Amino acid sequence: MTSTVPASLIRTTEGSALQAVLLDMDGTLVDTEGFWWDVEVEVFADLGHRLDEAWRDVVVGGPMTRSAGYLIEVTGADVAVEELTVLLNDRFEKRIGRGVPLMPGASRLLAELSAHKVPTALVSASHRRIIDRVLDSVGRHHFALTVAGDEVTRTKPHPDPYLAAAAGFGADPWRCAVVEDTATGVAAAEAAGCRVVAVPSVAPIAPAPGRVVVPSLEQVDLAFLRGLVADD
């Protein structure tokens, strides 16, 4: 986890109950969920295996070790999880070196959060090496804190990444708004006790108590997030 602002300096504005905004990366801010699947297809093709499109929904949004382990199991590929993780990260890093497209509404939302000095964190299941490359495109100045999947004991769907982000801000998870695009990420945020807005990227996500589902990040702004975390 990296932080550029001490928790003691973090503050919210205009008396809002919202204490922090915690954003997922792949499929939420950047249009890279398809990149991950393409990379997985390519790497397994090199290993002599063809991936079934139906497996995509299983691995989307998951931690690298879980996704790698699942694909090894269903294909029977003769490769260790650790070796496969390196192959996937290497191929993905090369892929994003050609540019990372932002999701519609992402640039506007990040600019608004920065302008209002809302404590904002990037919370991803991707490894630190990948996050740092993506931040070059998204703008690391938008985030006071970032949490990578290889920096916590348990990553999504466990609550640890979001609990770590909230703790880094000295914030109550219940007063944190999370934006996620997959069921795995939503499960992690809800397990941490955060309020969640889901913007599904690949597989559908159903509305639920404490969770709002919208079709695009273009429907999400600061007023929307403050309303999500309004005083009870």
Backbone as CSV, one residue per row, in Angstrom:
resi,resn,N_x,N_y,N_z,CA_x,CA_y,CA_z,C_x,C_y,C_z
1,MET,0.848,-1.194,0.000,0.000,0.000,0.000,0.883,1.243,0.000
2,THR,0.560,2.195,-0.842,1.297,3.445,-0.866,0.374,4.605,-0.566
3,SER,0.886,5.586,0.166,0.088,6.750,0.534,0.921,7.994,0.379
4,THR,0.314,9.052,-0.149,1.023,10.312,-0.328,0.564,11.381,0.640
5,VAL,-0.505,11.097,1.386,-1.035,12.081,2.321,-1.233,11.425,3.672
6,PRO,-0.623,11.952,4.747,-0.835,11.383,6.077,-2.312,11.386,6.433
7,ALA,-2.741,10.361,7.152,-4.152,10.273,7.521,-4.603,11.495,8.311
8,SER,-3.694,12.089,9.076,-4.052,13.251,9.885,-4.421,14.457,9.033
9,LEU,-4.011,14.455,7.755,-4.299,15.588,6.893,-5.517,15.356,6.014
10,ILE,-6.027,14.129,6.056,-7.185,13.819,5.230,-8.423,14.483,5.814
11,ARG,-9.219,15.140,4.971,-10.447,15.742,5.447,-11.485,15.705,4.340
12,THR,-12.729,15.771,4.722,-13.787,15.853,3.751,-14.246,17.297,3.668
13,THR,-15.162,17.585,2.748,-15.583,18.959,2.529,-17.069,19.126,2.742
14,GLU,-17.462,20.334,3.050,-18.860,20.741,3.127,-19.674,19.905,4.103
15,GLY,-19.023,19.389,5.149,-19.738,18.673,6.195,-20.385,17.373,5.767
16,SER,-19.954,16.789,4.666,-20.552,15.557,4.162,-20.220,14.384,5.072
17,ALA,-21.157,13.422,5.125,-20.896,12.189,5.861,-19.892,11.313,5.120
18,LEU,-19.690,11.584,3.840,-18.719,10.833,3.040,-17.308,11.142,3.504
19,GLN,-16.576,10.108,3.906,-15.215,10.306,4.399,-14.148,9.960,3.364
20,ALA,-14.461,9.068,2.449,-13.472,8.693,1.423,-14.174,7.973,0.279
21,VAL,-13.547,8.031,-0.890,-14.022,7.295,-2.068,-12.941,6.299,-2.456
22,LEU,-13.331,5.039,-2.590,-12.395,3.959,-2.879,-12.778,3.350,-4.222
23,LEU,-11.868,3.416,-5.183,-12.169,3.038,-6.560,-11.391,1.808,-7.001
24,ASP,-12.105,0.874,-7.600,-11.455,-0.245,-8.268,-10.775,0.276,-9.541
25,MET,-9.920,-0.535,-10.142,-9.177,-0.088,-11.319,-9.672,-0.750,-12.607
26,ASP,-9.355,-2.028,-12.815,-9.689,-2.711,-14.070,-11.201,-2.820,-14.249
27,GLY,-11.686,-2.301,-15.361,-13.102,-2.383,-15.659,-13.940,-1.299,-15.015
28,THR,-13.373,-0.597,-14.040,-14.079,0.491,-13.365,-13.570,1.832,-13.862
29,LEU,-12.273,2.064,-13.709,-11.662,3.307,-14.188,-11.046,3.142,-15.569
30,VAL,-10.480,1.975,-15.828,-9.826,1.740,-17.117,-10.446,0.524,-17.788
31,ASP,-10.566,0.588,-19.098,-11.240,-0.453,-19.865,-10.265,-1.576,-20.183
32,THR,-9.912,-2.344,-19.133,-8.862,-3.355,-19.279,-9.320,-4.770,-18.932
33,GLU,-10.577,-4.957,-18.523,-11.020,-6.327,-18.230,-10.873,-7.196,-19.476
34,GLY,-11.175,-6.623,-20.640,-10.994,-7.360,-21.890,-9.535,-7.658,-22.169
35,PHE,-8.653,-6.738,-21.773,-7.219,-6.959,-21.939,-6.789,-8.214,-21.177
36,TRP,-7.263,-8.332,-19.914,-6.867,-9.481,-19.098,-7.308,-10.779,-19.759
37,TRP,-8.532,-10.828,-20.266,-9.002,-12.053,-20.900,-8.203,-12.361,-22.167
38,ASP,-7.934,-11.334,-22.952,-7.138,-11.534,-24.166,-5.762,-12.103,-23.825
39,VAL,-5.156,-11.570,-22.770,-3.831,-12.026,-22.342,-3.912,-13.477,-21.872
40,GLU,-4.949,-13.800,-21.097,-5.107,-15.180,-20.634,-5.282,-16.143,-21.813
41,VAL,-6.065,-15.733,-22.802,-6.258,-16.562,-24.001,-4.929,-16.763,-24.720
42,GLU,-4.162,-15.687,-24.878,-2.881,-15.771,-25.586,-1.879,-16.660,-24.859
43,VAL,-1.772,-16.477,-23.551,-0.796,-17.254,-22.775,-1.154,-18.734,-22.798
44,PHE,-2.432,-19.044,-22.649,-2.817,-20.465,-22.669,-2.691,-21.059,-24.062
45,ALA,-2.877,-20.245,-25.084,-2.645,-20.728,-26.443,-1.179,-21.118,-26.610
46,ASP,-0.282,-20.312,-26.052,1.147,-20.635,-26.096,1.440,-21.942,-25.369
47,LEU,0.607,-22.235,-24.353,0.791,-23.465,-23.578,0.061,-24.650,-24.211
48,GLY,-0.613,-24.398,-25.347,-1.291,-25.463,-26.068,-2.725,-25.718,-25.637
49,HIS,-3.376,-24.693,-25.061,-4.739,-24.869,-24.577,-5.628,-23.720,-25.067
50,ARG,-6.895,-24.058,-25.291,-7.867,-23.051,-25.727,-8.842,-22.779,-24.587
51,LEU,-9.034,-21.514,-24.251,-9.943,-21.154,-23.166,-11.374,-21.046,-23.672
52,ASP,-12.289,-21.539,-22.873,-13.713,-21.455,-23.165,-14.220,-20.084,-22.716
53,GLU,-14.977,-19.420,-23.574,-15.505,-18.086,-23.251,-16.321,-18.102,-21.963
54,ALA,-16.931,-19.226,-21.633,-17.754,-19.335,-20.429,-16.919,-19.169,-19.162
55,TRP,-15.612,-19.410,-19.249,-14.765,-19.278,-18.065,-14.456,-17.818,-17.737
56,ARG,-14.740,-16.949,-18.680,-14.414,-15.537,-18.491,-15.130,-14.941,-17.276
57,ASP,-16.415,-15.272,-17.126,-17.177,-14.736,-16.006,-16.671,-15.249,-14.663
58,VAL,-16.020,-16.397,-14.670,-15.498,-16.973,-13.428,-14.257,-16.224,-12.961
59,VAL,-13.404,-15.846,-13.884,-12.117,-15.253,-13.504,-12.149,-13.725,-13.447
60,VAL,-13.189,-13.092,-14.016,-13.214,-11.635,-14.075,-13.221,-11.037,-12.666
61,GLY,-12.351,-10.057,-12.461,-12.303,-9.346,-11.194,-11.611,-10.082,-10.071
62,GLY,-11.203,-11.312,-10.326,-10.603,-12.108,-9.266,-9.125,-11.832,-9.079
63,PRO,-8.576,-12.239,-7.935,-7.134,-12.120,-7.721,-6.378,-13.014,-8.691
64,MET,-5.168,-12.630,-9.001,-4.373,-13.343,-9.989,-4.217,-14.824,-9.647
65,THR,-3.921,-15.127,-8.394,-3.675,-16.526,-8.030,-4.931,-17.368,-8.189
66,ARG,-6.106,-16.799,-7.849,-7.342,-17.555,-7.997,-7.667,-17.796,-9.466
67,SER,-7.544,-16.753,-10.274,-7.834,-16.886,-11.702,-6.876,-17.867,-12.358
68,ALA,-5.587,-17.728,-12.039,-4.581,-18.618,-12.620,-4.834,-20.058,-12.206
69,GLY,-5.124,-20.260,-10.927,-5.373,-21.607,-10.425,-6.584,-22.245,-11.075
70,TYR,-7.625,-21.460,-11.254,-8.841,-21.980,-11.890,-8.572,-22.395,-13.334
71,LEU,-7.876,-21.534,-14.081,-7.621,-21.839,-15.490,-6.684,-23.030,-15.662
72,ILE,-5.755,-23.187,-14.744,-4.890,-24.373,-14.779,-5.721,-25.629,-14.538
73,GLU,-6.634,-25.542,-13.581,-7.464,-26.696,-13.235,-8.365,-27.119,-14.393
74,VAL,-9.027,-26.140,-15.025,-10.003,-26.507,-16.069,-9.340,-26.898,-17.390
75,THR,-8.112,-26.419,-17.623,-7.421,-26.772,-18.869,-6.481,-27.963,-18.709
76,GLY,-6.038,-28.181,-17.475,-5.046,-29.228,-17.256,-3.660,-28.821,-17.721
77,ALA,-3.414,-27.522,-17.856,-2.112,-27.029,-18.327,-0.997,-27.413,-17.358
78,ASP,0.125,-27.776,-17.903,1.288,-28.174,-17.109,2.130,-26.943,-16.783
79,VAL,1.635,-26.141,-15.841,2.330,-24.932,-15.435,1.945,-24.618,-13.993
80,ALA,2.898,-24.137,-13.213,2.628,-23.789,-11.823,1.966,-22.422,-11.752
81,VAL,1.181,-22.217,-10.704,0.504,-20.924,-10.525,1.508,-19.784,-10.524
82,GLU,2.612,-19.964,-9.824,3.614,-18.901,-9.730,4.185,-18.554,-11.102
83,GLU,4.471,-19.565,-11.907,5.006,-19.333,-13.253,3.967,-18.663,-14.141
84,LEU,2.742,-19.123,-14.042,1.671,-18.549,-14.859,1.418,-17.099,-14.486
85,THR,1.487,-16.784,-13.209,1.292,-15.403,-12.753,2.309,-14.468,-13.396
86,VAL,3.546,-14.907,-13.460,4.596,-14.097,-14.083,4.307,-13.919,-15.574
87,LEU,3.922,-15.001,-16.241,3.626,-14.925,-17.675,2.484,-13.956,-17.962
88,LEU,1.430,-14.019,-17.142,0.275,-13.150,-17.348,0.617,-11.692,-17.078
89,ASN,1.329,-11.443,-15.986,1.701,-10.063,-15.664,2.632,-9.477,-16.723
90,ASP,3.589,-10.277,-17.192,4.514,-9.803,-18.230,3.754,-9.443,-19.507
91,ARG,2.843,-10.303,-19.915,2.086,-10.071,-21.156,1.142,-8.874,-20.992
92,PHE,0.531,-8.750,-19.814,-0.395,-7.640,-19.592,0.353,-6.312,-19.542
93,GLU,1.501,-6.306,-18.878,2.283,-5.075,-18.794,2.712,-4.621,-20.191
94,LYS,3.060,-5.573,-21.032,3.427,-5.234,-22.407,2.221,-4.672,-23.151
95,ARG,1.049,-5.248,-22.896,-0.180,-4.812,-23.570,-0.545,-3.379,-23.185
96,ILE,-0.507,-3.055,-21.907,-0.908,-1.713,-21.486,0.156,-0.672,-21.816
97,GLY,1.340,-1.138,-22.185,2.375,-0.194,-22.613,1.981,0.535,-23.884
98,ARG,0.990,-0.008,-24.600,0.506,0.634,-25.820,-0.629,1.622,-25.545
99,GLY,-0.949,1.802,-24.248,-1.984,2.754,-23.872,-3.111,2.095,-23.107
100,VAL,-3.706,2.848,-22.185,-4.791,2.336,-21.357,-6.014,3.230,-21.538
101,PRO,-7.082,2.733,-22.144,-8.283,3.550,-22.329,-9.065,3.705,-21.037
102,LEU,-9.500,4.923,-20.738,-10.315,5.163,-19.559,-11.773,4.830,-19.854
103,MET,-12.491,4.396,-18.831,-13.916,4.150,-18.971,-14.644,5.480,-19.111
104,PRO,-15.759,5.518,-19.811,-16.528,6.756,-19.936,-16.904,7.315,-18.564
105,GLY,-16.601,8.574,-18.355,-16.916,9.225,-17.086,-15.800,9.194,-16.069
106,ALA,-14.769,8.384,-16.287,-13.703,8.234,-15.294,-12.901,9.517,-15.106
107,SER,-12.482,10.133,-16.206,-11.681,11.346,-16.119,-12.438,12.457,-15.417
108,ARG,-13.718,12.616,-15.749,-14.536,13.655,-15.140,-14.715,13.420,-13.649
109,LEU,-14.982,12.165,-13.245,-15.160,11.851,-11.830,-13.889,12.090,-11.036
110,LEU,-12.749,11.659,-11.553,-11.485,11.856,-10.848,-11.170,13.341,-10.689
111,ALA,-11.430,14.111,-11.731,-11.180,15.551,-11.655,-12.076,16.203,-10.606
112,GLU,-13.328,15.768,-10.532,-14.262,16.343,-9.558,-13.842,16.004,-8.130
113,LEU,-13.453,14.756,-7.897,-13.010,14.354,-6.558,-11.765,15.126,-6.140
114,SER,-10.845,15.322,-7.074,-9.631,16.083,-6.777,-9.957,17.536,-6.480
115,ALA,-10.844,18.129,-7.276,-11.193,19.540,-7.107,-11.824,19.796,-5.751
116,HIS,-12.566,18.828,-5.232,-13.234,18.978,-3.936,-12.425,18.381,-2.793
117,LYS,-11.193,17.964,-3.085,-10.282,17.419,-2.081,-10.893,16.245,-1.309
118,VAL,-11.605,15.406,-2.023,-12.175,14.208,-1.408,-11.090,13.132,-1.330
119,PRO,-10.817,12.583,-0.147,-9.824,11.509,-0.037,-10.187,10.347,-0.951
120,THR,-9.299,10.030,-1.860,-9.596,9.031,-2.889,-8.482,7.990,-2.945
121,ALA,-8.874,6.713,-2.980,-7.905,5.612,-3.056,-8.200,4.727,-4.248
122,LEU,-7.156,4.151,-4.805,-7.271,3.125,-5.834,-7.062,1.784,-5.141
123,VAL,-8.039,0.889,-5.254,-7.980,-0.395,-4.555,-8.167,-1.498,-5.593
124,SER,-7.107,-2.223,-5.902,-7.137,-3.172,-7.015,-6.601,-4.540,-6.615
125,ALA,-7.125,-5.583,-7.273,-6.583,-6.927,-7.098,-5.332,-7.130,-7.949
126,SER,-5.056,-6.203,-8.863,-3.847,-6.293,-9.682,-2.603,-6.062,-8.826
127,HIS,-1.476,-6.558,-9.306,-0.228,-6.413,-8.559,0.324,-4.995,-8.688
128,ARG,1.203,-4.647,-7.756,1.771,-3.291,-7.704,2.419,-2.895,-9.030
129,ARG,3.128,-3.791,-9.657,3.816,-3.448,-10.910,2.820,-3.022,-11.980
130,ILE,1.634,-3.629,-11.979,0.611,-3.284,-12.956,-0.055,-1.962,-12.588
131,ILE,-0.385,-1.793,-11.321,-1.015,-0.546,-10.863,-0.139,0.654,-11.203
132,ASP,1.147,0.540,-10.941,2.044,1.674,-11.190,2.091,2.040,-12.668
133,ARG,1.994,1.047,-13.544,1.979,1.344,-14.978,0.679,2.037,-15.378
134,VAL,-0.440,1.563,-14.828,-1.732,2.157,-15.151,-1.823,3.583,-14.611
135,LEU,-1.251,3.826,-13.445,-1.291,5.167,-12.854,-0.606,6.202,-13.739
136,ASP,0.344,5.757,-14.542,0.989,6.682,-15.478,-0.019,7.239,-16.480
137,SER,-1.043,6.449,-16.795,-2.068,6.893,-17.741,-3.219,7.605,-17.048
138,VAL,-3.637,7.081,-15.908,-4.800,7.622,-15.200,-4.461,8.920,-14.483
139,GLY,-3.239,8.992,-13.938,-2.822,10.168,-13.170,-2.735,9.841,-11.697
140,ARG,-1.538,9.561,-11.208,-1.382,9.154,-9.813,-1.713,10.291,-8.843
141,HIS,-1.717,11.533,-9.344,-2.016,12.674,-8.473,-3.467,12.656,-7.988
142,HIS,-4.318,11.847,-8.617,-5.715,11.773,-8.188,-5.884,10.946,-6.909
143,PHE,-4.861,10.170,-6.541,-5.012,9.213,-5.445,-4.038,9.506,-4.305
144,ALA,-4.595,9.695,-3.121,-3.757,9.873,-1.941,-3.227,8.543,-1.444
145,LEU,-3.861,7.451,-1.870,-3.493,6.128,-1.374,-3.835,5.086,-2.432
146,THR,-2.998,4.076,-2.576,-3.273,2.970,-3.487,-2.989,1.648,-2.786
147,VAL,-3.826,0.651,-3.052,-3.668,-0.677,-2.454,-3.644,-1.704,-3.578
148,ALA,-2.594,-2.511,-3.626,-2.437,-3.536,-4.663,-2.757,-4.919,-4.102
149,GLY,-3.142,-5.816,-4.988,-3.524,-7.154,-4.575,-2.414,-7.961,-3.941
150,ASP,-1.158,-7.657,-4.298,-0.038,-8.398,-3.714,0.524,-7.703,-2.482
151,GLU,-0.207,-6.740,-1.939,0.250,-6.036,-0.735,-0.626,-6.328,0.484
152,VAL,-1.619,-7.171,0.318,-2.483,-7.555,1.429,-2.452,-9.074,1.570
153,THR,-2.708,-9.546,2.787,-2.674,-10.982,3.040,-3.733,-11.712,2.228
154,ARG,-4.928,-11.119,2.193,-6.023,-11.680,1.407,-6.592,-10.565,0.529
155,THR,-6.698,-10.819,-0.756,-7.226,-9.802,-1.644,-8.703,-10.095,-1.930
156,LYS,-9.300,-9.345,-2.824,-10.708,-9.530,-3.154,-10.979,-10.989,-3.542
157,PRO,-12.067,-11.611,-3.105,-13.283,-11.032,-2.527,-13.260,-10.827,-1.024
158,HIS,-12.110,-10.998,-0.389,-12.013,-10.728,1.041,-12.022,-9.213,1.285
159,PRO,-12.404,-8.770,2.471,-12.527,-7.336,2.738,-11.210,-6.614,2.968
160,ASP,-10.116,-7.355,3.107,-8.839,-6.773,3.525,-8.406,-5.540,2.734
161,PRO,-8.479,-5.532,1.383,-8.015,-4.349,0.650,-8.804,-3.089,1.001
162,TYR,-10.118,-3.222,1.142,-10.924,-2.045,1.449,-10.789,-1.631,2.911
163,LEU,-10.600,-2.584,3.784,-10.340,-2.241,5.180,-9.008,-1.514,5.306
164,ALA,-8.010,-1.952,4.535,-6.697,-1.296,4.560,-6.791,0.133,4.048
165,ALA,-7.563,0.341,2.980,-7.713,1.682,2.426,-8.421,2.604,3.408
166,ALA,-9.513,2.118,4.008,-10.242,2.934,4.984,-9.347,3.275,6.169
167,ALA,-8.595,2.287,6.652,-7.687,2.522,7.779,-6.607,3.528,7.417
168,GLY,-6.139,3.476,6.177,-5.111,4.420,5.745,-5.582,5.855,5.785
169,PHE,-6.889,6.055,5.628,-7.471,7.389,5.710,-7.988,7.712,7.110
170,GLY,-7.937,6.723,8.003,-8.531,6.923,9.316,-10.038,7.076,9.197
171,ALA,-10.634,6.402,8.215,-12.055,6.546,7.912,-12.845,5.337,8.399
172,ASP,-14.126,5.563,8.672,-15.055,4.491,8.984,-15.475,3.846,7.665
173,PRO,-15.297,2.535,7.495,-15.700,1.904,6.237,-17.144,2.212,5.853
174,TRP,-18.022,2.359,6.834,-19.425,2.647,6.561,-19.602,4.024,5.934
175,ARG,-18.595,4.894,6.106,-18.637,6.233,5.535,-17.793,6.335,4.269
176,CYS,-17.441,5.182,3.719,-16.662,5.147,2.478,-17.539,4.653,1.330
177,ALA,-17.459,5.316,0.205,-18.175,4.881,-0.998,-17.200,4.151,-1.912
178,VAL,-17.598,2.974,-2.341,-16.774,2.144,-3.218,-17.437,2.046,-4.593
179,VAL,-16.625,2.134,-5.635,-17.120,1.927,-6.995,-16.423,0.687,-7.555
180,GLU,-17.204,-0.297,-7.943,-16.691,-1.583,-8.417,-17.434,-2.035,-9.669
181,ASP,-16.817,-2.939,-10.432,-17.449,-3.417,-11.661,-17.719,-4.904,-11.680
182,THR,-17.240,-5.662,-10.671,-17.433,-7.109,-10.673,-18.038,-7.578,-9.352
183,ALA,-18.638,-8.752,-9.390,-19.219,-9.339,-8.184,-18.141,-9.602,-7.139
184,THR,-16.948,-9.965,-7.591,-15.848,-10.218,-6.665,-15.486,-8.954,-5.891
185,GLY,-15.363,-7.838,-6.603,-15.029,-6.582,-5.948,-16.143,-6.089,-5.060
186,VAL,-17.384,-6.239,-5.514,-18.537,-5.838,-4.709,-18.565,-6.634,-3.406
187,ALA,-18.297,-7.926,-3.475,-18.282,-8.771,-2.282,-17.233,-8.293,-1.286
188,ALA,-16.069,-7.904,-1.795,-15.003,-7.421,-0.921,-15.408,-6.132,-0.216
189,ALA,-15.970,-5.201,-0.976,-16.355,-3.912,-0.412,-17.479,-4.068,0.603
190,GLU,-18.454,-4.894,0.291,-19.571,-5.089,1.208,-19.132,-5.824,2.460
191,ALA,-18.205,-6.760,2.326,-17.692,-7.461,3.496,-16.934,-6.513,4.420
192,ALA,-16.359,-5.463,3.831,-15.646,-4.456,4.624,-16.603,-3.475,5.288
193,GLY,-17.869,-3.494,4.873,-18.855,-2.600,5.455,-19.024,-1.293,4.716
194,CYS,-18.527,-1.221,3.496,-18.597,0.022,2.712,-19.919,0.100,1.946
195,ARG,-20.299,1.330,1.550,-21.438,1.520,0.651,-20.918,1.331,-0.774
196,VAL,-21.677,0.679,-1.601,-21.166,0.269,-2.912,-22.051,0.752,-4.053
197,VAL,-21.410,1.271,-5.093,-22.078,1.490,-6.362,-21.398,0.572,-7.370
198,ALA,-22.180,-0.291,-7.987,-21.653,-1.246,-8.958,-21.922,-0.742,-10.368
199,VAL,-20.874,-0.806,-11.200,-20.981,-0.436,-12.613,-20.504,-1.657,-13.400
200,PRO,-21.377,-2.633,-13.640,-20.959,-3.907,-14.226,-20.234,-3.729,-15.563
201,SER,-19.124,-4.455,-15.717,-18.347,-4.352,-16.953,-18.499,-5.571,-17.845
202,VAL,-18.495,-6.760,-17.268,-18.561,-7.991,-18.050,-19.806,-8.807,-17.692
203,ALA,-19.971,-9.107,-16.414,-21.111,-9.895,-15.949,-22.080,-9.004,-15.172
204,PRO,-23.385,-9.290,-15.251,-24.357,-8.460,-14.540,-24.222,-8.564,-13.021
205,ILE,-24.637,-7.513,-12.329,-24.648,-7.464,-10.866,-26.025,-6.973,-10.447
206,ALA,-26.659,-7.688,-9.541,-28.013,-7.329,-9.117,-27.974,-6.287,-8.005
207,PRO,-28.949,-5.386,-7.956,-29.050,-4.449,-6.831,-29.288,-5.225,-5.529
208,ALA,-28.926,-4.598,-4.410,-29.109,-5.221,-3.105,-29.093,-4.127,-2.049
209,PRO,-29.541,-4.410,-0.834,-29.491,-3.396,0.225,-28.073,-2.858,0.414
210,GLY,-27.939,-1.545,0.427,-26.629,-0.930,0.577,-25.818,-0.879,-0.702
211,ARG,-26.419,-1.315,-1.807,-25.724,-1.359,-3.095,-26.610,-0.757,-4.183
212,VAL,-26.017,0.118,-4.990,-26.718,0.710,-6.121,-26.020,0.259,-7.392
213,VAL,-26.775,-0.103,-8.403,-26.211,-0.538,-9.680,-26.580,0.480,-10.752
214,VAL,-25.583,0.972,-11.474,-25.805,1.921,-12.567,-25.127,1.389,-13.825
215,PRO,-25.587,1.781,-14.996,-25.037,1.228,-16.238,-23.692,1.794,-16.648
216,SER,-23.338,2.975,-16.128,-22.103,3.619,-16.567,-21.569,4.540,-15.484
217,LEU,-20.261,4.723,-15.489,-19.638,5.663,-14.567,-20.079,7.096,-14.840
218,GLU,-20.646,7.324,-15.998,-21.140,8.656,-16.327,-22.324,9.052,-15.450
219,GLN,-22.948,8.076,-14.789,-24.048,8.369,-13.866,-23.555,8.648,-12.443
220,VAL,-22.244,8.564,-12.243,-21.679,8.713,-10.896,-20.919,10.026,-10.790
221,ASP,-21.319,10.863,-9.821,-20.575,12.080,-9.530,-20.498,12.246,-8.017
222,LEU,-19.910,13.336,-7.553,-19.713,13.522,-6.123,-21.045,13.596,-5.382
223,ALA,-22.023,14.293,-5.943,-23.326,14.391,-5.292,-23.957,13.003,-5.138
224,PHE,-23.814,12.168,-6.159,-24.334,10.800,-6.125,-23.683,10.018,-4.983
225,LEU,-22.352,10.118,-4.865,-21.619,9.367,-3.841,-21.947,9.887,-2.442
226,ARG,-22.114,11.199,-2.321,-22.500,11.747,-1.016,-23.896,11.261,-0.613
227,GLY,-24.784,11.141,-1.590,-26.116,10.638,-1.308,-26.093,9.194,-0.867
228,LEU,-25.147,8.426,-1.397,-25.005,7.011,-1.041,-24.598,6.861,0.410
229,VAL,-23.844,7.831,0.919,-23.312,7.754,2.278,-23.945,8.867,3.133
230,ALA,-25.203,9.156,2.876,-25.893,10.188,3.642,-26.067,9.730,5.082
231,ASP,-26.165,10.690,5.994,-26.385,10.362,7.411,-27.666,9.576,7.594
232,ASP,-27.592,8.531,8.433,-28.781,7.722,8.702,-29.717,8.472,9.645
